[in-house]
Amino acid sequence: MHVARERQLSRRSLLGGAAAAAGAVALTSTAAGTATAASALPAVDVAVIGGGIAGLTAARDLVAGGKTVAVLEARDRVGGRVVNLSLANGGVTEGGGEFIGPTQDRIKALADSLGVATFTTYNTGKNLLYKDGTRTPYATDGLLGSVPPVDAAGLANAAIVQAKLDDMAKTVPVDAPWTAPKAAEWDKQTFESWLNANAIVPSAKFLLDVACTSIFSAQPRELSLLYVLFYIAAAGNESNAGTLERLTDTANGAQESRFVGGSQQVPIKLAATLGDRVVLSAPVRSVVQSGGKYVVTADGVSVTAKKVIVAVPLPLTGRIAFDPLLPAARDQLSQRMPMGSIGKAIAVYDTPFWRADGLNGQVVSDSGVVRSTFDNSPPDGSYGALMGFIEADQMRAYDASSTDEVKAAVLKDYAAYFGDKAKSPTSFVLQRWDNEGFSRGGPVAYAPPGVLTEYGAALRKPAGGIHWAGTETSTYWTGYMDGAVRSGERAAREVLAAL
């Protein structure tokens, strides 16, 4: 995990005088269970748990509103599920969230305010469809757009299914999908069962399956149909209805652009504006209400606050001890929404050689460990980088494998897609979010059947003075960096109104 060279934020930088001024010590338990002294910071108005984009955004807005803040981040870096990975050639690539696109207004505004520029994802040339062992290049500027060229019956069926999903999604309120007119009916079934009844041509089912795993890093059998429809509805903004096409497309879609210098530049620069308010290497273990305030205790540090914003992956909220206990519905929700299973494998080459073959580096495949890829080269194309997503069943199958074993499987796929040159990268980096202790998966915590209608109302409802942020709690662009920003802004508004 590489943290920005521009400014290293550390626990020591915050504690360098604050702990002594506080004049208090608490006891906390580390992950190993041993008691250690926790230095108490000066009391603040708001403690923010989580230094990802959501928590940092909330902290920014609270400071702008005149409140005192402490951000406690478990990792030794900021960014959460957004991280730059260092390459052997001195470059960086993204190990987590990296793309932004149309209607993702809030992440774009944040990046602009911090001076982080964007560039267009490389999309010149043909995509590749790899199906049944056959490699088929196809243009994306024709009548079919970016849809892979399967048989005519499959294309027609897929178009009908996509239109149905978009129409159904229009009836789902993004702020309360559990109140949709057919919420009970749709939440009773998996996306898989609905596809089996509607995507009746095998090639159409293949296209929808690939779309599902690419978006959620989960299999259709794992997802509630209602949750999928909500996610489609959320792929827009207050002026533009969400569509499945916007989720899946590169040009004019969610994968349209990337950040110069890597996406972690956004949280790094945002954290720098907060300075010593950000405490790293401080996983929070407990939140205890006492005397009308909250004592938030992490490894090595504690802070007393009037309000708390929790901005960590939804399932991980259940690993924090709350006293008094959280409302049962909120705790049950965190138990029932697991993280998707995802990894990213980036192979680096001297040049982006596939471009000379008229390819844009994007693949859709029905086999292998990597079934979708992107050209992750820098804006100037000074070296080549192929990024492949390892998702859902494929990621789970390799969770216990060594990096060398994963690398061998990935390069076998890359060679099948792009030829023998892909077998010999100059370097290779792998990020497995399933095995990352403070995420345990990604890109989002999803809802299986029955969860939204039974527990969804607890998603954003404050528990006393505890408020909720994180991309899972956003009404638009859930699961994306834009959703994280929106959730932080909303949580900050709630707290400012309550203080």
GROMACS .gro file of C-alpha atoms in nm:
model
  499
    1MET     CA    1   0.000   0.000   0.000
    2HIS     CA    2   0.167   0.317  -0.118
    3VAL     CA    3   0.083   0.644   0.049
    4ALA     CA    4   0.147   0.972  -0.128
    5ARG     CA    5   0.491   1.117  -0.138
    6GLU     CA    6   0.341   1.464  -0.114
    7ARG     CA    7   0.258   1.439   0.252
    8GLN     CA    8   0.273   1.150   0.491
    9LEU     CA    9   0.009   1.175   0.759
   10SER     CA   10   0.086   0.976   1.070
   11ARG     CA   11  -0.052   0.906   1.411
   12ARG     CA   12   0.261   1.063   1.556
   13SER     CA   13   0.198   1.392   1.374
   14LEU     CA   14  -0.139   1.422   1.543
   15LEU     CA   15  -0.034   1.297   1.881
   16GLY     CA   16   0.278   1.507   1.892
   17GLY     CA   17   0.136   1.746   2.151
   18ALA     CA   18  -0.231   1.668   2.156
   19ALA     CA   19  -0.199   1.364   2.379
   20ALA     CA   20  -0.004   1.550   2.642
   21ALA     CA   21  -0.257   1.832   2.637
   22ALA     CA   22  -0.540   1.588   2.684
   23GLY     CA   23  -0.386   1.446   2.999
   24ALA     CA   24  -0.583   1.124   2.993
   25VAL     CA   25  -0.518   0.760   2.915
   26ALA     CA   26  -0.764   0.482   2.829
   27LEU     CA   27  -0.718   0.110   2.782
   28THR     CA   28  -0.800  -0.058   2.456
   29SER     CA   29  -0.759  -0.407   2.316
   30THR     CA   30  -0.552  -0.466   2.005
   31ALA     CA   31  -0.638  -0.723   1.742
   32ALA     CA   32  -0.425  -0.970   1.935
   33GLY     CA   33  -0.629  -0.907   2.246
   34THR     CA   34  -0.358  -0.750   2.460
   35ALA     CA   35  -0.437  -0.439   2.662
   36THR     CA   36  -0.246  -0.128   2.563
   37ALA     CA   37  -0.250   0.233   2.675
   38ALA     CA   38  -0.459   0.457   2.452
   39SER     CA   39  -0.364   0.824   2.458
   40ALA     CA   40  -0.667   1.049   2.472
   41LEU     CA   41  -0.691   1.328   2.219
   42PRO     CA   42  -0.857   1.660   2.302
   43ALA     CA   43  -1.235   1.629   2.289
   44VAL     CA   44  -1.393   1.716   1.954
   45ASP     CA   45  -1.738   1.786   1.820
   46VAL     CA   46  -1.732   1.489   1.583
   47ALA     CA   47  -1.529   1.170   1.562
   48VAL     CA   48  -1.518   1.021   1.212
   49ILE     CA   49  -1.439   0.651   1.190
   50GLY     CA   50  -1.277   0.575   0.855
   51GLY     CA   51  -1.037   0.778   0.642
   52GLY     CA   52  -1.169   0.680   0.303
   53ILE     CA   53  -1.328   0.928   0.066
   54ALA     CA   54  -1.658   0.926   0.259
   55GLY     CA   55  -1.506   0.994   0.600
   56LEU     CA   56  -1.265   1.257   0.471
   57THR     CA   57  -1.544   1.434   0.282
   58ALA     CA   58  -1.758   1.442   0.595
   59ALA     CA   59  -1.467   1.580   0.795
   60ARG     CA   60  -1.400   1.850   0.534
   61ASP     CA   61  -1.759   1.971   0.547
   62LEU     CA   62  -1.770   1.963   0.926
   63VAL     CA   63  -1.455   2.172   0.950
   64ALA     CA   64  -1.601   2.414   0.697
   65GLY     CA   65  -1.903   2.434   0.928
   66GLY     CA   66  -1.684   2.539   1.220
   67LYS     CA   67  -1.672   2.206   1.404
   68THR     CA   68  -1.376   2.026   1.554
   69VAL     CA   69  -1.307   1.683   1.411
   70ALA     CA   70  -1.085   1.378   1.455
   71VAL     CA   71  -1.067   1.116   1.179
   72LEU     CA   72  -0.954   0.769   1.293
   73GLU     CA   73  -0.832   0.546   1.010
   74ALA     CA   74  -0.738   0.182   1.064
   75ARG     CA   75  -0.484   0.159   0.784
   76ASP     CA   76  -0.147   0.328   0.751
   77ARG     CA   77  -0.285   0.526   0.458
   78VAL     CA   78  -0.596   0.717   0.360
   79GLY     CA   79  -0.832   0.621   0.079
   80GLY     CA   80  -1.008   0.304   0.191
   81ARG     CA   81  -1.096   0.104  -0.120
   82VAL     CA   82  -0.905   0.358  -0.329
   83VAL     CA   83  -0.529   0.299  -0.337
   84ASN     CA   84  -0.233   0.367  -0.565
   85LEU     CA   85   0.012   0.081  -0.611
   86SER     CA   86   0.376   0.157  -0.686
   87LEU     CA   87   0.529   0.002  -0.999
   88ALA     CA   88   0.889  -0.106  -1.043
   89ASN     CA   89   0.934   0.151  -1.322
   90GLY     CA   90   0.845   0.438  -1.088
   91GLY     CA   91   0.488   0.474  -1.205
   92VAL     CA   92   0.168   0.406  -1.016
   93THR     CA   93  -0.147   0.215  -1.095
   94GLU     CA   94  -0.479   0.185  -0.917
   95GLY     CA   95  -0.544  -0.114  -0.695
   96GLY     CA   96  -0.903  -0.015  -0.617
   97GLY     CA   97  -1.161   0.233  -0.744
   98GLU     CA   98  -1.028   0.428  -1.041
   99PHE     CA   99  -1.295   0.526  -1.295
  100ILE     CA  100  -1.541   0.814  -1.307
  101GLY     CA  101  -1.801   0.907  -1.566
  102PRO     CA  102  -2.108   1.115  -1.655
  103THR     CA  103  -2.344   1.214  -1.370
  104GLN     CA  104  -2.072   1.142  -1.112
  105ASP     CA  105  -2.079   1.510  -1.025
  106ARG     CA  106  -1.965   1.508  -0.665
  107ILE     CA  107  -1.638   1.316  -0.707
  108LYS     CA  108  -1.558   1.533  -1.008
  109ALA     CA  109  -1.624   1.851  -0.808
  110LEU     CA  110  -1.408   1.723  -0.522
  111ALA     CA  111  -1.122   1.632  -0.755
  112ASP     CA  112  -1.144   1.968  -0.929
  113SER     CA  113  -1.130   2.150  -0.595
  114LEU     CA  114  -0.812   1.961  -0.507
  115GLY     CA  115  -0.644   2.012  -0.844
  116VAL     CA  116  -0.660   1.644  -0.945
  117ALA     CA  117  -0.709   1.626  -1.321
  118THR     CA  118  -0.876   1.351  -1.522
  119PHE     CA  119  -0.795   1.191  -1.856
  120THR     CA  120  -0.999   0.974  -2.088
  121THR     CA  121  -0.972   0.598  -2.040
  122TYR     CA  122  -0.793   0.453  -2.343
  123ASN     CA  123  -1.074   0.345  -2.574
  124THR     CA  124  -0.928   0.371  -2.925
  125GLY     CA  125  -0.947   0.058  -3.135
  126LYS     CA  126  -1.145  -0.262  -3.103
  127ASN     CA  127  -1.268  -0.452  -2.801
  128LEU     CA  128  -1.223  -0.827  -2.779
  129LEU     CA  129  -1.486  -1.092  -2.720
  130TYR     CA  130  -1.335  -1.421  -2.605
  131LYS     CA  131  -1.607  -1.684  -2.608
  132ASP     CA  132  -1.597  -2.060  -2.647
  133GLY     CA  133  -1.222  -2.035  -2.706
  134THR     CA  134  -1.264  -1.798  -3.001
  135ARG     CA  135  -1.116  -1.448  -3.004
  136THR     CA  136  -1.329  -1.190  -3.189
  137PRO     CA  137  -1.226  -0.823  -3.222
  138TYR     CA  138  -1.519  -0.585  -3.257
  139ALA     CA  139  -1.568  -0.213  -3.306
  140THR     CA  140  -1.762  -0.014  -3.047
  141ASP     CA  141  -1.872   0.273  -3.270
  142GLY     CA  142  -2.131   0.085  -3.476
  143LEU     CA  143  -2.500   0.016  -3.426
  144LEU     CA  144  -2.431  -0.221  -3.137
  145GLY     CA  145  -2.208   0.023  -2.952
  146SER     CA  146  -2.005  -0.161  -2.690
  147VAL     CA  147  -2.226  -0.472  -2.687
  148PRO     CA  148  -2.019  -0.783  -2.774
  149PRO     CA  149  -2.120  -0.940  -3.109
  150VAL     CA  150  -2.291  -1.259  -2.999
  151ASP     CA  151  -2.554  -1.421  -3.221
  152ALA     CA  152  -2.848  -1.216  -3.343
  153ALA     CA  153  -3.101  -1.394  -3.122
  154GLY     CA  154  -2.887  -1.328  -2.817
  155LEU     CA  155  -2.844  -0.961  -2.903
  156ALA     CA  156  -3.219  -0.917  -2.949
  157ASN     CA  157  -3.298  -1.094  -2.624
  158ALA     CA  158  -3.032  -0.898  -2.434
  159ALA     CA  159  -3.171  -0.570  -2.566
  160ILE     CA  160  -3.519  -0.662  -2.445
  161VAL     CA  161  -3.387  -0.764  -2.103
  162GLN     CA  162  -3.187  -0.443  -2.067
  163ALA     CA  163  -3.489  -0.231  -2.157
  164LYS     CA  164  -3.700  -0.421  -1.902
  165LEU     CA  165  -3.444  -0.367  -1.629
  166ASP     CA  166  -3.418   0.005  -1.702
  167ASP     CA  167  -3.797   0.043  -1.701
  168MET     CA  168  -3.833  -0.148  -1.376
  169ALA     CA  169  -3.553   0.056  -1.219
  170LYS     CA  170  -3.743   0.378  -1.294
  171THR     CA  171  -4.005   0.272  -1.039
  172VAL     CA  172  -3.748   0.225  -0.760
  173PRO     CA  173  -3.692   0.530  -0.535
  174VAL     CA  174  -3.318   0.568  -0.482
  175ASP     CA  175  -3.365   0.692  -0.126
  176ALA     CA  176  -3.600   0.409  -0.025
  177PRO     CA  177  -3.598   0.117  -0.272
  178TRP     CA  178  -3.789  -0.095  -0.021
  179THR     CA  179  -4.094   0.126  -0.088
  180ALA     CA  180  -4.107   0.053  -0.461
  181PRO     CA  181  -4.452  -0.065  -0.576
  182LYS     CA  182  -4.320  -0.416  -0.647
  183ALA     CA  183  -4.049  -0.417  -0.382
  184ALA     CA  184  -4.181  -0.725  -0.202
  185GLU     CA  185  -4.209  -0.923  -0.525
  186TRP     CA  186  -3.867  -0.822  -0.652
  187ASP     CA  187  -3.691  -0.870  -0.319
  188LYS     CA  188  -3.814  -1.228  -0.290
  189GLN     CA  189  -3.608  -1.344  -0.587
  190THR     CA  190  -3.250  -1.348  -0.696
  191PHE     CA  191  -3.129  -1.171  -1.005
  192GLU     CA  192  -3.040  -1.518  -1.134
  193SER     CA  193  -3.397  -1.647  -1.114
  194TRP     CA  194  -3.525  -1.339  -1.296
  195LEU     CA  195  -3.261  -1.375  -1.567
  196ASN     CA  196  -3.345  -1.742  -1.612
  197ALA     CA  197  -3.703  -1.641  -1.689
  198ASN     CA  198  -3.614  -1.349  -1.916
  199ALA     CA  199  -3.270  -1.400  -2.070
  200ILE     CA  200  -3.380  -1.716  -2.243
  201VAL     CA  201  -3.114  -1.718  -2.517
  202PRO     CA  202  -2.785  -1.857  -2.376
  203SER     CA  203  -2.571  -1.584  -2.532
  204ALA     CA  204  -2.798  -1.317  -2.383
  205LYS     CA  205  -2.764  -1.481  -2.042
  206PHE     CA  206  -2.386  -1.474  -2.089
  207LEU     CA  207  -2.390  -1.099  -2.156
  208LEU     CA  208  -2.603  -1.028  -1.849
  209ASP     CA  209  -2.394  -1.257  -1.631
  210VAL     CA  210  -2.075  -1.076  -1.735
  211ALA     CA  211  -2.240  -0.741  -1.668
  212CYS     CA  212  -2.344  -0.858  -1.322
  213THR     CA  213  -2.005  -0.986  -1.210
  214SER     CA  214  -1.833  -0.680  -1.360
  215ILE     CA  215  -2.059  -0.439  -1.170
  216PHE     CA  216  -2.105  -0.615  -0.836
  217SER     CA  217  -1.818  -0.867  -0.816
  218ALA     CA  218  -2.093  -1.111  -0.720
  219GLN     CA  219  -2.282  -1.381  -0.908
  220PRO     CA  220  -2.644  -1.325  -1.014
  221ARG     CA  221  -2.752  -1.598  -0.772
  222GLU     CA  222  -2.624  -1.390  -0.479
  223LEU     CA  223  -2.812  -1.067  -0.550
  224SER     CA  224  -3.167  -0.957  -0.482
  225LEU     CA  225  -3.345  -0.844  -0.798
  226LEU     CA  226  -3.462  -0.537  -0.605
  227TYR     CA  227  -3.104  -0.450  -0.515
  228VAL     CA  228  -2.995  -0.476  -0.880
  229LEU     CA  229  -3.281  -0.248  -0.986
  230PHE     CA  230  -3.189   0.002  -0.715
  231TYR     CA  231  -2.826  -0.004  -0.830
  232ILE     CA  232  -2.935   0.071  -1.187
  233ALA     CA  233  -3.159   0.353  -1.065
  234ALA     CA  234  -2.868   0.493  -0.864
  235ALA     CA  235  -2.644   0.514  -1.174
  236GLY     CA  236  -2.748   0.871  -1.243
  237ASN     CA  237  -2.817   1.193  -1.057
  238GLU     CA  238  -3.105   1.419  -0.965
  239SER     CA  239  -3.153   1.516  -1.331
  240ASN     CA  240  -3.068   1.191  -1.513
  241ALA     CA  241  -3.228   0.851  -1.460
  242GLY     CA  242  -2.990   0.565  -1.405
  243THR     CA  243  -2.943   0.303  -1.674
  244LEU     CA  244  -2.767  -0.032  -1.701
  245GLU     CA  245  -2.577   0.097  -2.003
  246ARG     CA  246  -2.424   0.379  -1.797
  247LEU     CA  247  -2.295   0.121  -1.549
  248THR     CA  248  -2.131  -0.098  -1.813
  249ASP     CA  249  -2.003   0.145  -2.078
  250THR     CA  250  -1.664   0.307  -2.109
  251ALA     CA  251  -1.741   0.601  -2.340
  252ASN     CA  252  -2.034   0.793  -2.184
  253GLY     CA  253  -2.036   0.545  -1.898
  254ALA     CA  254  -1.894   0.478  -1.554
  255GLN     CA  255  -1.552   0.380  -1.693
  256GLU     CA  256  -1.509   0.691  -1.910
  257SER     CA  257  -1.223   0.868  -1.726
  258ARG     CA  258  -0.936   0.817  -1.485
  259PHE     CA  259  -0.734   1.042  -1.254
  260VAL     CA  260  -0.391   1.173  -1.345
  261GLY     CA  261  -0.145   1.032  -1.092
  262GLY     CA  262  -0.392   0.767  -0.976
  263SER     CA  263  -0.725   0.790  -0.797
  264GLN     CA  264  -0.570   0.791  -0.449
  265GLN     CA  265  -0.450   1.143  -0.524
  266VAL     CA  266  -0.803   1.256  -0.432
  267PRO     CA  267  -0.812   1.125  -0.072
  268ILE     CA  268  -0.443   1.202  -0.020
  269LYS     CA  269  -0.487   1.567  -0.113
  270LEU     CA  270  -0.814   1.586   0.079
  271ALA     CA  271  -0.648   1.444   0.391
  272ALA     CA  272  -0.368   1.697   0.354
  273THR     CA  273  -0.623   1.978   0.389
  274LEU     CA  274  -0.728   1.827   0.721
  275GLY     CA  275  -0.373   1.794   0.850
  276ASP     CA  276  -0.335   1.654   1.200
  277ARG     CA  277  -0.704   1.591   1.233
  278VAL     CA  278  -0.636   1.260   1.054
  279VAL     CA  279  -0.496   0.976   1.265
  280LEU     CA  280  -0.361   0.670   1.082
  281SER     CA  281  -0.298   0.315   1.206
  282ALA     CA  282  -0.586   0.356   1.449
  283PRO     CA  283  -0.846   0.081   1.401
  284VAL     CA  284  -1.147   0.164   1.614
  285ARG     CA  285  -1.249  -0.108   1.859
  286SER     CA  286  -1.533   0.050   2.057
  287VAL     CA  287  -1.779   0.338   2.071
  288VAL     CA  288  -1.918   0.394   2.421
  289GLN     CA  289  -2.178   0.654   2.512
  290SER     CA  290  -2.106   0.821   2.843
  291GLY     CA  291  -2.255   1.134   2.993
  292GLY     CA  292  -2.425   1.234   2.672
  293LYS     CA  293  -2.103   1.202   2.472
  294TYR     CA  294  -1.919   0.922   2.294
  295VAL     CA  295  -1.581   0.779   2.375
  296VAL     CA  296  -1.429   0.631   2.060
  297THR     CA  297  -1.137   0.401   2.136
  298ALA     CA  298  -0.888   0.279   1.878
  299ASP     CA  299  -0.554   0.106   1.902
  300GLY     CA  300  -0.330   0.352   2.080
  301VAL     CA  301  -0.566   0.647   2.085
  302SER     CA  302  -0.911   0.751   2.206
  303VAL     CA  303  -1.125   1.059   2.161
  304THR     CA  304  -1.442   1.196   2.318
  305ALA     CA  305  -1.697   1.347   2.080
  306LYS     CA  306  -2.049   1.483   2.079
  307LYS     CA  307  -2.134   1.295   1.759
  308VAL     CA  308  -1.985   1.007   1.562
  309ILE     CA  309  -1.984   0.936   1.188
  310VAL     CA  310  -1.908   0.576   1.095
  311ALA     CA  311  -1.768   0.557   0.740
  312VAL     CA  312  -1.635   0.204   0.702
  313PRO     CA  313  -1.752  -0.088   0.483
  314LEU     CA  314  -2.096  -0.189   0.605
  315PRO     CA  315  -2.011  -0.545   0.723
  316LEU     CA  316  -1.716  -0.414   0.923
  317THR     CA  317  -1.936  -0.190   1.139
  318GLY     CA  318  -2.040  -0.511   1.314
  319ARG     CA  319  -1.679  -0.561   1.429
  320ILE     CA  320  -1.688  -0.246   1.640
  321ALA     CA  321  -1.825  -0.284   1.994
  322PHE     CA  322  -2.103  -0.029   2.057
  323ASP     CA  323  -2.235   0.052   2.404
  324PRO     CA  324  -2.527   0.086   2.416
  325LEU     CA  325  -2.586  -0.172   2.145
  326LEU     CA  326  -2.689  -0.052   1.803
  327PRO     CA  327  -3.056  -0.094   1.713
  328ALA     CA  328  -3.110  -0.456   1.617
  329ALA     CA  329  -3.220  -0.368   1.263
  330ARG     CA  330  -2.895  -0.181   1.191
  331ASP     CA  331  -2.681  -0.462   1.328
  332GLN     CA  332  -2.881  -0.724   1.140
  333LEU     CA  333  -2.834  -0.521   0.822
  334SER     CA  334  -2.456  -0.524   0.865
  335GLN     CA  335  -2.468  -0.901   0.913
  336ARG     CA  336  -2.669  -0.955   0.596
  337MET     CA  337  -2.490  -0.739   0.338
  338PRO     CA  338  -2.159  -0.906   0.249
  339MET     CA  339  -1.882  -0.757   0.040
  340GLY     CA  340  -1.833  -0.859  -0.320
  341SER     CA  341  -1.523  -1.064  -0.401
  342ILE     CA  342  -1.271  -0.879  -0.615
  343GLY     CA  343  -0.907  -0.849  -0.707
  344LYS     CA  344  -0.717  -0.645  -0.961
  345ALA     CA  345  -0.416  -0.780  -1.149
  346ILE     CA  346  -0.196  -0.535  -1.341
  347ALA     CA  347   0.074  -0.654  -1.578
  348VAL     CA  348   0.323  -0.388  -1.690
  349TYR     CA  349   0.506  -0.388  -2.025
  350ASP     CA  350   0.761  -0.164  -2.196
  351THR     CA  351   0.491  -0.048  -2.437
  352PRO     CA  352   0.113  -0.086  -2.475
  353PHE     CA  353   0.177  -0.331  -2.760
  354TRP     CA  354  -0.190  -0.420  -2.811
  355ARG     CA  355  -0.255  -0.070  -2.944
  356ALA     CA  356  -0.037  -0.145  -3.248
  357ASP     CA  357  -0.271  -0.436  -3.317
  358GLY     CA  358  -0.568  -0.199  -3.324
  359LEU     CA  359  -0.695  -0.308  -2.980
  360ASN     CA  360  -0.804  -0.088  -2.688
  361GLY     CA  361  -0.718  -0.342  -2.420
  362GLN     CA  362  -1.078  -0.416  -2.323
  363VAL     CA  363  -1.193  -0.778  -2.313
  364VAL     CA  364  -1.514  -0.960  -2.232
  365SER     CA  365  -1.458  -1.332  -2.174
  366ASP     CA  366  -1.656  -1.640  -2.074
  367SER     CA  367  -1.359  -1.823  -1.922
  368GLY     CA  368  -1.038  -1.780  -1.726
  369VAL     CA  369  -0.963  -1.610  -1.397
  370VAL     CA  370  -0.977  -1.264  -1.559
  371ARG     CA  371  -1.294  -1.204  -1.761
  372SER     CA  372  -1.274  -0.830  -1.816
  373THR     CA  373  -0.970  -0.611  -1.879
  374PHE     CA  374  -0.875  -0.247  -1.938
  375ASP     CA  375  -0.574  -0.056  -2.067
  376ASN     CA  376  -0.433   0.097  -1.748
  377SER     CA  377  -0.138   0.268  -1.916
  378PRO     CA  378  -0.052   0.627  -1.815
  379PRO     CA  379  -0.189   0.919  -2.020
  380ASP     CA  380   0.127   0.949  -2.230
  381GLY     CA  381   0.145   0.576  -2.306
  382SER     CA  382   0.510   0.574  -2.194
  383TYR     CA  383   0.462   0.215  -2.081
  384GLY     CA  384   0.187  -0.042  -2.111
  385ALA     CA  385  -0.035  -0.170  -1.832
  386LEU     CA  386  -0.308  -0.430  -1.865
  387MET     CA  387  -0.551  -0.439  -1.574
  388GLY     CA  388  -0.775  -0.737  -1.522
  389PHE     CA  389  -1.060  -0.777  -1.277
  390ILE     CA  390  -1.079  -1.106  -1.085
  391GLU     CA  391  -1.432  -1.126  -0.956
  392ALA     CA  392  -1.691  -1.329  -0.768
  393ASP     CA  393  -1.644  -1.707  -0.811
  394GLN     CA  394  -1.308  -1.658  -0.985
  395MET     CA  395  -1.170  -1.446  -0.700
  396ARG     CA  396  -1.294  -1.684  -0.434
  397ALA     CA  397  -1.128  -1.973  -0.616
  398TYR     CA  398  -0.792  -1.796  -0.586
  399ASP     CA  399  -0.822  -1.635  -0.243
  400ALA     CA  400  -0.594  -1.895  -0.086
  401SER     CA  401  -0.352  -1.913  -0.381
  402SER     CA  402  -0.006  -1.760  -0.382
  403THR     CA  403   0.069  -1.447  -0.581
  404ASP     CA  404   0.276  -1.656  -0.822
  405GLU     CA  405  -0.016  -1.892  -0.879
  406VAL     CA  406  -0.252  -1.603  -0.948
  407LYS     CA  407   0.006  -1.438  -1.174
  408ALA     CA  408   0.047  -1.755  -1.380
  409ALA     CA  409  -0.330  -1.788  -1.428
  410VAL     CA  410  -0.369  -1.420  -1.516
  411LEU     CA  411  -0.085  -1.417  -1.770
  412LYS     CA  412  -0.227  -1.729  -1.932
  413ASP     CA  413  -0.550  -1.536  -1.987
  414TYR     CA  414  -0.370  -1.224  -2.111
  415ALA     CA  415  -0.177  -1.433  -2.363
  416ALA     CA  416  -0.501  -1.589  -2.489
  417TYR     CA  417  -0.647  -1.242  -2.534
  418PHE     CA  418  -0.346  -1.040  -2.657
  419GLY     CA  419  -0.086  -1.290  -2.779
  420ASP     CA  420   0.249  -1.420  -2.661
  421LYS     CA  421   0.388  -1.073  -2.580
  422ALA     CA  422   0.153  -1.066  -2.282
  423LYS     CA  423   0.337  -1.361  -2.124
  424SER     CA  424   0.640  -1.151  -2.028
  425PRO     CA  425   0.556  -0.836  -1.832
  426THR     CA  426   0.834  -0.627  -1.680
  427SER     CA  427   0.642  -0.625  -1.351
  428PHE     CA  428   0.317  -0.748  -1.202
  429VAL     CA  429   0.108  -0.619  -0.912
  430LEU     CA  430  -0.191  -0.778  -0.745
  431GLN     CA  431  -0.449  -0.636  -0.506
  432ARG     CA  432  -0.685  -0.889  -0.347
  433TRP     CA  433  -0.954  -0.702  -0.157
  434ASP     CA  434  -1.099  -1.021  -0.006
  435ASN     CA  435  -0.773  -1.059   0.185
  436GLU     CA  436  -0.743  -0.692   0.286
  437GLY     CA  437  -0.820  -0.670   0.657
  438PHE     CA  438  -1.011  -0.343   0.667
  439SER     CA  439  -1.225  -0.405   0.357
  440ARG     CA  440  -1.264  -0.784   0.321
  441GLY     CA  441  -1.389  -0.745  -0.033
  442GLY     CA  442  -1.531  -0.491  -0.271
  443PRO     CA  443  -1.635  -0.286  -0.452
  444VAL     CA  444  -1.954  -0.272  -0.247
  445ALA     CA  445  -2.160  -0.452   0.015
  446TYR     CA  446  -2.460  -0.595  -0.171
  447ALA     CA  447  -2.806  -0.708  -0.061
  448PRO     CA  448  -2.923  -1.068  -0.108
  449PRO     CA  449  -3.298  -1.136  -0.128
  450GLY     CA  450  -3.510  -1.020   0.163
  451VAL     CA  451  -3.262  -0.772   0.305
  452LEU     CA  452  -3.375  -0.437   0.165
  453THR     CA  453  -3.743  -0.484   0.240
  454GLU     CA  454  -3.679  -0.606   0.593
  455TYR     CA  455  -3.380  -0.397   0.704
  456GLY     CA  456  -3.320  -0.129   0.442
  457ALA     CA  457  -3.482   0.148   0.645
  458ALA     CA  458  -3.197   0.117   0.897
  459LEU     CA  459  -2.930   0.192   0.635
  460ARG     CA  460  -2.897   0.566   0.700
  461LYS     CA  461  -3.110   0.611   1.013
  462PRO     CA  462  -2.891   0.758   1.292
  463ALA     CA  463  -2.852   0.556   1.610
  464GLY     CA  464  -2.869   0.832   1.869
  465GLY     CA  465  -2.568   1.049   1.793
  466ILE     CA  466  -2.411   0.793   1.560
  467HIS     CA  467  -2.449   0.869   1.189
  468TRP     CA  468  -2.363   0.657   0.886
  469ALA     CA  469  -2.155   0.729   0.577
  470GLY     CA  470  -1.980   0.514   0.317
  471THR     CA  471  -2.064   0.443  -0.045
  472GLU     CA  472  -2.319   0.175   0.053
  473THR     CA  473  -2.533   0.445   0.216
  474SER     CA  474  -2.548   0.672  -0.089
  475THR     CA  475  -2.865   0.723  -0.289
  476TYR     CA  476  -2.676   0.785  -0.614
  477TRP     CA  477  -2.372   0.594  -0.742
  478THR     CA  478  -2.372   0.343  -0.460
  479GLY     CA  479  -2.051   0.141  -0.476
  480TYR     CA  480  -1.854   0.416  -0.651
  481MET     CA  481  -1.628   0.699  -0.541
  482ASP     CA  482  -1.906   0.943  -0.626
  483GLY     CA  483  -2.136   0.762  -0.384
  484ALA     CA  484  -1.870   0.787  -0.115
  485VAL     CA  485  -1.849   1.165  -0.158
  486ARG     CA  486  -2.227   1.202  -0.156
  487SER     CA  487  -2.258   0.994   0.160
  488GLY     CA  488  -1.997   1.201   0.341
  489GLU     CA  489  -2.168   1.524   0.242
  490ARG     CA  490  -2.505   1.393   0.359
  491ALA     CA  491  -2.372   1.267   0.693
  492ALA     CA  492  -2.202   1.601   0.757
  493ARG     CA  493  -2.527   1.786   0.686
  494GLU     CA  494  -2.709   1.563   0.935
  495VAL     CA  495  -2.452   1.623   1.207
  496LEU     CA  496  -2.430   1.997   1.148
  497ALA     CA  497  -2.807   2.020   1.177
  498ALA     CA  498  -2.801   1.822   1.502
  499LEU     CA  499  -2.520   2.010   1.676
   0.00000   0.00000   0.00000
